[in-house]
């Protein structure tokens, strides 16, 4: 994925407004026929712009982070496959109903490892976005993922999943074809697959649709991704009775959905660094960071016997949850 | 919580209000929220909280469900004092601790599920009954942990596992912790499956969201009460997505039967018989 402009973005997020003016000035200077004479000014303006942008990104609110995670130029599963994977061999279809483009699956090599890659795909062009339902997979997507994961298990390949979905598709046909059942079966089967599974939330980790390919031995989140039981808007609509700018912000805060929060709560293992102003400004650097993490984790996990791996995976899940003991017992 | 008054055995939002008449003691009559018929409360109670007129299955509390299902006095509860905490300091229009306290006061329960060992028509089972009257039966850490421990008990003791589901889904106020309970319970069921355990899932009104997308749909045998709402996404969300009205009966138990996702529709009064029958066929 090529950088769209020099500083990597043609789409301005609301909180990036302060740099718009600076960028305008830079463009004016650069377009002058005698631009070379203003090299110093341009350089200084660019420095200011970059510093300002970094400062903004250091203090993003959780709701701002959700926006970065949804940035239209944010790299997607297909980009990361292209950037970090040699000889990708895509495999289609769930052998039952169809082929869901919102879920990409296939063999690939990452570093020294042959792996099975599973990932949500949101789509780039408007047409693609529509066919991918904006990254919301249907039941056949989850079934396709499971089928390929079992294939990986059979041939001893580790599984790498890229999570990037607002949620599983909430539609009529999806319900008819058993959205809930498809996800449920994935949770159960992934917990006992006898091969290493590493998961990375690369953008949006929306609820059951994310978890449906998210049960593994190690989970990481990119710095500006989110992972939660519900989207901020969904939460705001239910608990605040309306989803607007104000309540979305409050819900995003309350849900503790950022990478840093999820790490602090012990729900993920690592936060993978992104370029200080977001993955969309330097996809290559992001891919490199992620590749290191994946390669290292797989190396570490390959040392375990399959039974030990499954046992440890169970123990990890088993320990999640915070409960207390009440003074009075429940009535019967 | 013996000092609190006895909680209502059903979700009272399903009843239509009645105008009190002079001389008639309160609570003697109720009005069905479905068919609006005036019903003698005692008769409905004796009918296991199914409307005597239109057969509407009212949403019963976890406590009431246990009482209806098990042989008299055979229920030995697990983890009765396990209670929720507020791991995220969650505040929406109210604080989560405040919501918990209100729900505990209303229901006499510490959280939204009852688990324990019991007999159903003489068959020993491990039973979990979710409670919609407690914060919509939502699954947070307590529900996840109690059900997981119950499944582990069933595995260790070679007993069938019966879960009666009634839940709006994962509990938002515990966010990521709630989400991971879906994986935790499903992983426990994977082990139970490896031990050849029998899991009977009973879906009642409503079973949606993260509960449907985990253990509810993982039963070896899946039963459902008539007309129960069962689905992944809520009907309103789907209407917003597809921008059209949903067909009559969509996401009802009958619809799921037609789509092939449940094994049997079972009237509440047949539930004990059906469960024990399946245990006789498939249990150890």
XYZ file of N, CA, C and O in Angstrom, chain B residues 5-133:
516
model
N -38.127 -9.028 50.776
C -39.381 -9.673 50.423
C -39.197 -10.624 49.252
O -38.268 -10.468 48.461
N -40.069 -11.581 49.125
C -39.955 -12.573 48.061
C -40.028 -11.901 46.696
O -40.951 -11.151 46.401
N -39.015 -12.121 45.812
C -39.018 -11.474 44.501
C -40.094 -12.060 43.599
O -40.543 -13.185 43.813
N -40.484 -11.288 42.616
C -41.518 -11.773 41.708
C -40.965 -12.920 40.857
O -39.856 -12.837 40.365
N -41.744 -13.985 40.704
C -41.236 -15.148 39.972
C -41.120 -14.940 38.464
O -40.519 -15.759 37.773
N -41.695 -13.879 37.931
C -41.565 -13.649 36.485
C -41.135 -12.208 36.212
O -41.122 -11.379 37.106
N -40.814 -11.954 34.966
C -40.492 -10.614 34.514
C -41.805 -9.838 34.416
O -42.601 -10.044 33.494
N -42.024 -8.940 35.376
C -43.341 -8.310 35.468
C -43.630 -7.344 34.320
O -44.765 -6.947 34.119
N -42.604 -6.988 33.560
C -42.857 -6.101 32.422
C -43.708 -6.801 31.367
O -44.215 -6.174 30.447
N -43.861 -8.104 31.506
C -44.687 -8.843 30.552
C -46.173 -8.825 30.920
O -46.994 -9.411 30.224
N -46.494 -8.202 32.036
C -47.894 -8.151 32.454
C -48.465 -6.779 32.123
O -47.763 -5.777 32.198
N -49.729 -6.763 31.767
C -50.403 -5.472 31.577
C -50.970 -5.034 32.921
O -51.362 -5.875 33.728
N -50.981 -3.739 33.158
C -51.512 -3.292 34.457
C -53.007 -3.573 34.578
O -53.726 -3.618 33.573
N -53.434 -3.788 35.803
C -54.880 -3.948 36.005
C -55.356 -2.885 36.969
O -54.616 -2.454 37.842
N -56.592 -2.469 36.776
C -57.133 -1.460 37.677
C -57.696 -2.161 38.885
O -58.595 -2.997 38.778
N -57.123 -1.812 40.027
C -57.541 -2.471 41.266
C -59.016 -2.196 41.557
O -59.484 -1.062 41.424
N -59.741 -3.244 41.872
C -61.150 -3.080 42.239
C -61.272 -3.147 43.743
O -60.530 -3.876 44.394
N -62.187 -2.413 44.251
C -62.398 -2.433 45.703
C -62.787 -3.835 46.139
O -63.565 -4.510 45.474
N -62.239 -4.234 47.237
C -62.662 -5.514 47.811
C -61.916 -6.718 47.246
O -61.972 -7.803 47.808
N -61.221 -6.538 46.104
C -60.460 -7.666 45.550
C -59.008 -7.536 46.012
O -58.374 -6.524 45.729
N -58.507 -8.504 46.738
C -57.128 -8.384 47.219
C -56.134 -8.275 46.062
O -56.332 -8.905 45.011
N -55.109 -7.457 46.279
C -54.129 -7.217 45.235
C -53.343 -8.482 44.923
O -53.085 -9.300 45.797
N -52.995 -8.653 43.690
C -52.166 -9.787 43.310
C -52.937 -11.067 43.091
O -52.360 -12.108 42.804
N -54.250 -10.994 43.195
C -55.048 -12.189 42.981
C -55.208 -12.464 41.490
O -55.238 -13.594 41.040
N -55.271 -11.365 40.724
C -55.431 -11.459 39.271
C -54.238 -10.824 38.578
O -53.628 -9.892 39.085
N -53.920 -11.321 37.390
C -52.925 -10.663 36.561
C -53.488 -10.566 35.136
O -54.440 -11.274 34.789
N -52.890 -9.681 34.348
C -53.359 -9.544 32.969
C -52.207 -9.878 32.035
O -51.134 -9.290 32.113
N -52.441 -10.853 31.163
C -51.399 -11.312 30.232
C -51.002 -10.178 29.292
O -51.861 -9.544 28.672
N -49.712 -9.920 29.187
C -49.222 -8.849 28.313
C -49.382 -9.200 26.838
O -49.289 -8.340 25.974
N -49.615 -10.456 26.554
C -49.707 -10.907 25.170
C -51.150 -10.847 24.667
O -51.442 -10.217 23.667
N -52.056 -11.531 25.388
C -53.441 -11.610 24.902
C -54.392 -10.729 25.709
O -55.571 -10.655 25.419
N -53.850 -10.060 26.742
C -54.621 -9.136 27.572
C -55.716 -9.795 28.401
O -56.556 -9.113 28.987
N -55.733 -11.124 28.460
C -56.772 -11.797 29.235
C -56.509 -11.615 30.732
O -55.365 -11.586 31.178
N -57.590 -11.478 31.492
C -57.481 -11.460 32.941
C -57.326 -12.899 33.412
O -58.102 -13.776 33.032
N -56.299 -13.128 34.204
C -56.017 -14.510 34.599
C -55.946 -14.605 36.112
O -55.455 -13.695 36.784
N -56.428 -15.695 36.608
C -56.321 -15.965 38.028
C -54.877 -16.355 38.303
O -54.374 -17.350 37.767
N -54.208 -15.573 39.101
C -52.764 -15.755 39.286
C -52.386 -17.173 39.682
O -51.442 -17.757 39.148
N -53.147 -17.724 40.604
C -52.840 -19.069 41.102
C -52.875 -20.096 39.955
O -52.026 -20.996 39.886
N -53.830 -19.894 39.045
C -53.978 -20.837 37.927
C -52.776 -20.756 36.986
O -52.291 -21.777 36.481
N -52.294 -19.531 36.770
C -51.133 -19.354 35.891
C -49.892 -19.957 36.543
O -49.076 -20.609 35.902
N -49.787 -19.732 37.838
C -48.659 -20.273 38.579
C -48.665 -21.804 38.485
O -47.623 -22.428 38.241
N -49.831 -22.377 38.668
C -49.949 -23.833 38.566
C -49.660 -24.331 37.156
O -49.297 -25.479 36.944
N -49.843 -23.452 36.193
C -49.551 -23.784 34.795
C -48.099 -23.418 34.450
O -47.766 -23.164 33.296
N -47.245 -23.367 35.463
C -45.806 -23.058 35.307
C -45.569 -21.698 34.660
O -44.632 -21.510 33.887
N -46.414 -20.740 34.971
C -46.306 -19.400 34.422
C -46.400 -19.398 32.889
O -45.623 -18.748 32.196
N -47.351 -20.175 32.415
C -47.726 -20.109 31.002
C -49.169 -19.628 30.988
O -49.992 -20.136 31.751
N -49.482 -18.649 30.152
C -50.829 -18.076 30.101
C -51.842 -19.185 29.816
O -51.697 -19.935 28.844
N -52.865 -19.258 30.667
C -53.862 -20.327 30.506
C -54.745 -20.082 29.289
O -55.427 -20.980 28.811
N -54.703 -18.855 28.795
C -55.555 -18.503 27.667
C -54.799 -18.688 26.325
O -55.251 -19.393 25.437
N -53.616 -18.008 26.213
C -52.942 -17.983 24.906
C -51.645 -18.797 24.882
O -50.931 -18.807 23.878
N -51.348 -19.460 25.982
C -50.121 -20.284 26.081
C -48.826 -19.473 25.993
O -47.754 -20.027 25.741
N -48.907 -18.166 26.193
C -47.677 -17.375 26.223
C -46.814 -17.830 27.397
O -47.283 -17.905 28.526
N -45.544 -18.125 27.110
C -44.629 -18.528 28.167
C -43.997 -17.282 28.789
O -43.173 -16.629 28.155
N -44.407 -16.951 30.010
C -43.807 -15.795 30.684
C -42.341 -16.081 31.012
O -41.959 -17.233 31.191
N -41.579 -14.991 31.095
C -40.165 -15.132 31.462
C -40.055 -15.352 32.970
O -40.300 -14.444 33.748
N -39.666 -16.560 33.365
C -39.579 -16.834 34.798
C -38.172 -16.536 35.316
O -37.197 -16.589 34.565
N -38.084 -16.226 36.579
C -36.773 -15.965 37.204
C -35.982 -17.268 37.303
O -36.552 -18.360 37.185
N -34.708 -17.143 37.547
C -33.854 -18.322 37.683
C -34.332 -19.225 38.811
O -34.389 -20.452 38.693
N -34.695 -18.563 39.895
C -35.157 -19.275 41.080
C -36.413 -20.101 40.774
O -36.513 -21.280 41.109
N -37.353 -19.438 40.095
C -38.607 -20.082 39.724
C -38.344 -21.234 38.748
O -38.942 -22.312 38.844
N -37.429 -21.026 37.832
C -37.109 -22.039 36.825
C -36.565 -23.299 37.486
O -36.968 -24.410 37.158
N -35.660 -23.103 38.434
C -35.102 -24.252 39.149
C -36.241 -25.020 39.819
O -36.359 -26.235 39.686
N -37.090 -24.279 40.495
C -38.205 -24.888 41.215
C -39.083 -25.721 40.271
O -39.507 -26.817 40.596
N -39.326 -25.160 39.078
C -40.196 -25.852 38.114
C -39.561 -27.119 37.556
O -40.248 -28.075 37.218
N -38.226 -27.093 37.430
C -37.559 -28.168 36.689
C -37.168 -29.365 37.548
O -37.208 -30.509 37.094
N -36.750 -29.105 38.775
C -36.104 -30.189 39.532
C -37.088 -30.924 40.425
O -38.149 -30.398 40.776
N -36.702 -32.138 40.801
C -37.495 -32.891 41.767
C -37.478 -32.123 43.092
O -36.463 -31.538 43.458
N -38.586 -32.165 43.784
C -38.766 -31.339 44.992
C -37.572 -31.449 45.949
O -37.142 -32.541 46.294
N -37.066 -30.293 46.334
C -35.977 -30.155 47.316
C -34.675 -30.855 46.917
O -33.827 -31.129 47.766
N -34.497 -31.143 45.639
C -33.288 -31.877 45.258
C -32.143 -30.957 44.834
O -31.048 -31.413 44.551
N -32.392 -29.661 44.763
C -31.382 -28.736 44.239
C -30.321 -28.405 45.289
O -30.632 -27.901 46.366
N -29.083 -28.732 44.962
C -27.972 -28.339 45.846
C -27.151 -27.278 45.126
O -26.372 -27.584 44.222
N -27.324 -26.023 45.510
C -26.699 -24.924 44.756
C -25.185 -24.855 44.922
O -24.645 -25.272 45.953
N -24.530 -24.339 43.858
C -23.091 -24.040 43.908
C -22.898 -22.527 44.014
O -23.703 -21.771 43.477
N -21.792 -22.139 44.576
C -21.339 -20.732 44.538
C -22.424 -19.709 44.868
O -22.568 -18.708 44.163
N -23.163 -19.946 45.924
C -24.283 -19.035 46.202
C -23.845 -17.630 46.590
O -24.618 -16.692 46.478
N -22.606 -17.495 47.046
C -22.185 -16.147 47.445
C -21.332 -15.445 46.389
O -20.878 -14.328 46.605
N -21.130 -16.107 45.258
C -20.305 -15.455 44.232
C -21.047 -14.220 43.701
O -22.204 -14.306 43.317
N -20.368 -13.096 43.710
C -21.037 -11.831 43.378
C -20.170 -10.987 42.451
O -18.951 -11.139 42.428
N -20.806 -10.097 41.706
C -20.041 -9.280 40.743
C -19.226 -8.183 41.420
O -19.570 -7.717 42.505
N -18.142 -7.803 40.755
C -17.410 -6.598 41.139
C -17.457 -5.648 39.944
O -18.039 -5.978 38.914
N -16.852 -4.509 40.089
C -16.881 -3.495 39.026
C -15.448 -3.293 38.542
O -14.800 -2.331 38.925
N -14.952 -4.224 37.719
C -13.522 -4.197 37.411
C -13.088 -2.972 36.611
O -11.907 -2.625 36.615
N -14.024 -2.332 35.933
C -13.630 -1.213 35.063
C -14.042 0.151 35.624
O -13.786 1.179 35.001
N -14.718 0.150 36.776
C -15.249 1.416 37.278
C -16.238 2.008 36.292
O -16.184 3.173 35.951
N -17.159 1.168 35.831
C -18.036 1.541 34.720
C -19.171 2.462 35.185
O -19.921 2.151 36.107
N -19.278 3.596 34.513
C -20.370 4.525 34.802
C -21.056 4.919 33.504
O -20.409 5.386 32.570
N -22.368 4.665 33.416
C -23.112 5.289 32.300
C -24.022 6.327 32.933
O -23.528 7.217 33.619
N -25.339 6.222 32.762
C -26.201 7.177 33.440
C -26.212 6.888 34.937
O -26.495 7.743 35.759
N -25.922 5.623 35.261
C -25.739 5.225 36.661
C -24.422 4.479 36.770
O -23.896 4.003 35.778
N -23.930 4.338 37.985
C -22.731 3.522 38.182
C -23.115 2.052 38.176
O -24.239 1.697 38.569
N -22.201 1.203 37.729
C -22.467 -0.239 37.700
C -22.781 -0.797 39.090
O -23.752 -1.553 39.249
N -22.011 -0.411 40.145
C -22.325 -0.933 41.489
C -23.758 -0.620 41.906
O -24.422 -1.445 42.537
N -24.222 0.558 41.514
C -25.590 0.955 41.827
C -26.598 0.033 41.122
O -27.598 -0.391 41.697
N -26.301 -0.282 39.859
C -27.186 -1.170 39.100
C -27.195 -2.576 39.712
O -28.228 -3.228 39.778
N -25.992 -3.030 40.107
C -25.914 -4.352 40.729
C -26.755 -4.385 42.007
O -27.569 -5.288 42.197
N -26.551 -3.380 42.853
C -27.265 -3.344 44.139
C -28.771 -3.357 43.920
O -29.505 -4.083 44.608
N -29.239 -2.583 42.945
C -30.679 -2.530 42.677
C -31.194 -3.886 42.203
O -32.257 -4.351 42.641
N -30.421 -4.533 41.325
C -30.841 -5.840 40.812
C -30.831 -6.891 41.920
O -31.731 -7.742 42.001
N -29.847 -6.814 42.793
C -29.780 -7.773 43.899
C -30.960 -7.599 44.832
O -31.548 -8.571 45.303
N -31.305 -6.361 45.063
C -32.430 -6.079 45.955
C -33.730 -6.587 45.338
O -34.559 -7.216 45.997
N -33.875 -6.335 44.032
C -35.109 -6.717 43.344
C -35.288 -8.234 43.285
O -36.388 -8.748 43.449
N -34.187 -8.947 43.037
C -34.304 -10.379 42.745
C -33.914 -11.309 43.892
O -34.224 -12.494 43.846
N -33.201 -10.775 44.875
C -32.696 -11.652 45.925
C -31.540 -12.524 45.445
O -31.129 -13.456 46.127
N -31.028 -12.228 44.251
C -29.918 -13.010 43.683
C -28.642 -12.178 43.700
O -28.706 -10.959 43.613
N -27.510 -12.857 43.767
C -26.245 -12.128 43.675
C -25.859 -11.816 42.237
O -25.152 -10.863 41.970
N -26.288 -12.654 41.302
C -26.070 -12.354 39.876
C -27.090 -13.146 39.052
O -28.030 -13.700 39.616
N -26.854 -13.208 37.744
C -27.923 -13.636 36.840
C -27.963 -15.128 36.512
O -28.538 -15.514 35.498
N -27.383 -15.973 37.358
C -27.526 -17.402 37.078
C -27.520 -18.200 38.374
O -26.885 -17.814 39.364
N -28.297 -19.262 38.386
C -28.279 -20.227 39.486
C -27.645 -21.499 38.957
O -28.018 -21.971 37.885
N -26.705 -22.056 39.690
C -26.120 -23.327 39.266
C -26.156 -24.300 40.435
O -26.181 -23.882 41.590
N -26.163 -25.565 40.102
C -26.152 -26.551 41.179
C -26.358 -27.958 40.662
O -26.451 -28.193 39.447
N -26.413 -28.884 41.618
C -26.685 -30.274 41.268
C -28.134 -30.542 41.629
O -28.632 -30.002 42.615
N -28.812 -31.337 40.806
C -30.223 -31.591 41.087
C -30.660 -32.900 40.436
O -29.898 -33.500 39.658
N -31.854 -33.303 40.771
C -32.460 -34.446 40.087
C -33.622 -33.964 39.235
O -34.412 -33.129 39.676
N -33.696 -34.473 38.003
C -34.868 -34.208 37.165
C -35.507 -35.557 36.864
O -34.891 -36.403 36.207
N -36.670 -35.755 37.408
C -37.349 -37.054 37.310
C -36.394 -38.199 37.672
O -36.256 -39.182 36.934
N -35.669 -37.982 38.734
C -34.783 -39.025 39.238
C -33.425 -39.114 38.555
O -32.582 -39.890 38.960
N -33.197 -38.319 37.498
C -31.884 -38.335 36.853
C -31.028 -37.219 37.440
O -31.454 -36.055 37.443
N -29.846 -37.591 37.852
C -28.963 -36.600 38.452
C -28.329 -35.739 37.353
O -27.791 -36.286 36.380
N -28.401 -34.430 37.502
C -27.816 -33.524 36.509
C -27.101 -32.365 37.193
O -27.301 -32.104 38.375
N -26.256 -31.697 36.431
C -25.769 -30.372 36.828
C -26.615 -29.378 36.039
O -26.797 -29.530 34.823
N -27.124 -28.390 36.756
C -28.102 -27.481 36.156
C -27.648 -26.027 36.305
O -27.117 -25.641 37.341
N -27.840 -25.256 35.243
C -27.644 -23.805 35.333
C -28.889 -23.135 34.770
O -29.328 -23.479 33.671
N -29.462 -22.231 35.540
C -30.644 -21.506 35.058
C -30.350 -20.022 35.086
O -30.082 -19.441 36.142
N -30.417 -19.402 33.931
C -30.147 -17.964 33.856
C -31.388 -17.196 34.276
O -32.509 -17.702 34.216
N -31.157 -15.970 34.701
C -32.239 -15.179 35.279
C -32.373 -13.851 34.545
O -31.597 -12.922 34.768
N -33.385 -13.763 33.686
C -33.553 -12.534 32.896
C -33.926 -11.343 33.777
O -33.686 -10.200 33.404
N -34.506 -11.625 34.946
C -34.935 -10.509 35.794
C -33.743 -9.803 36.453
O -33.896 -8.740 37.025
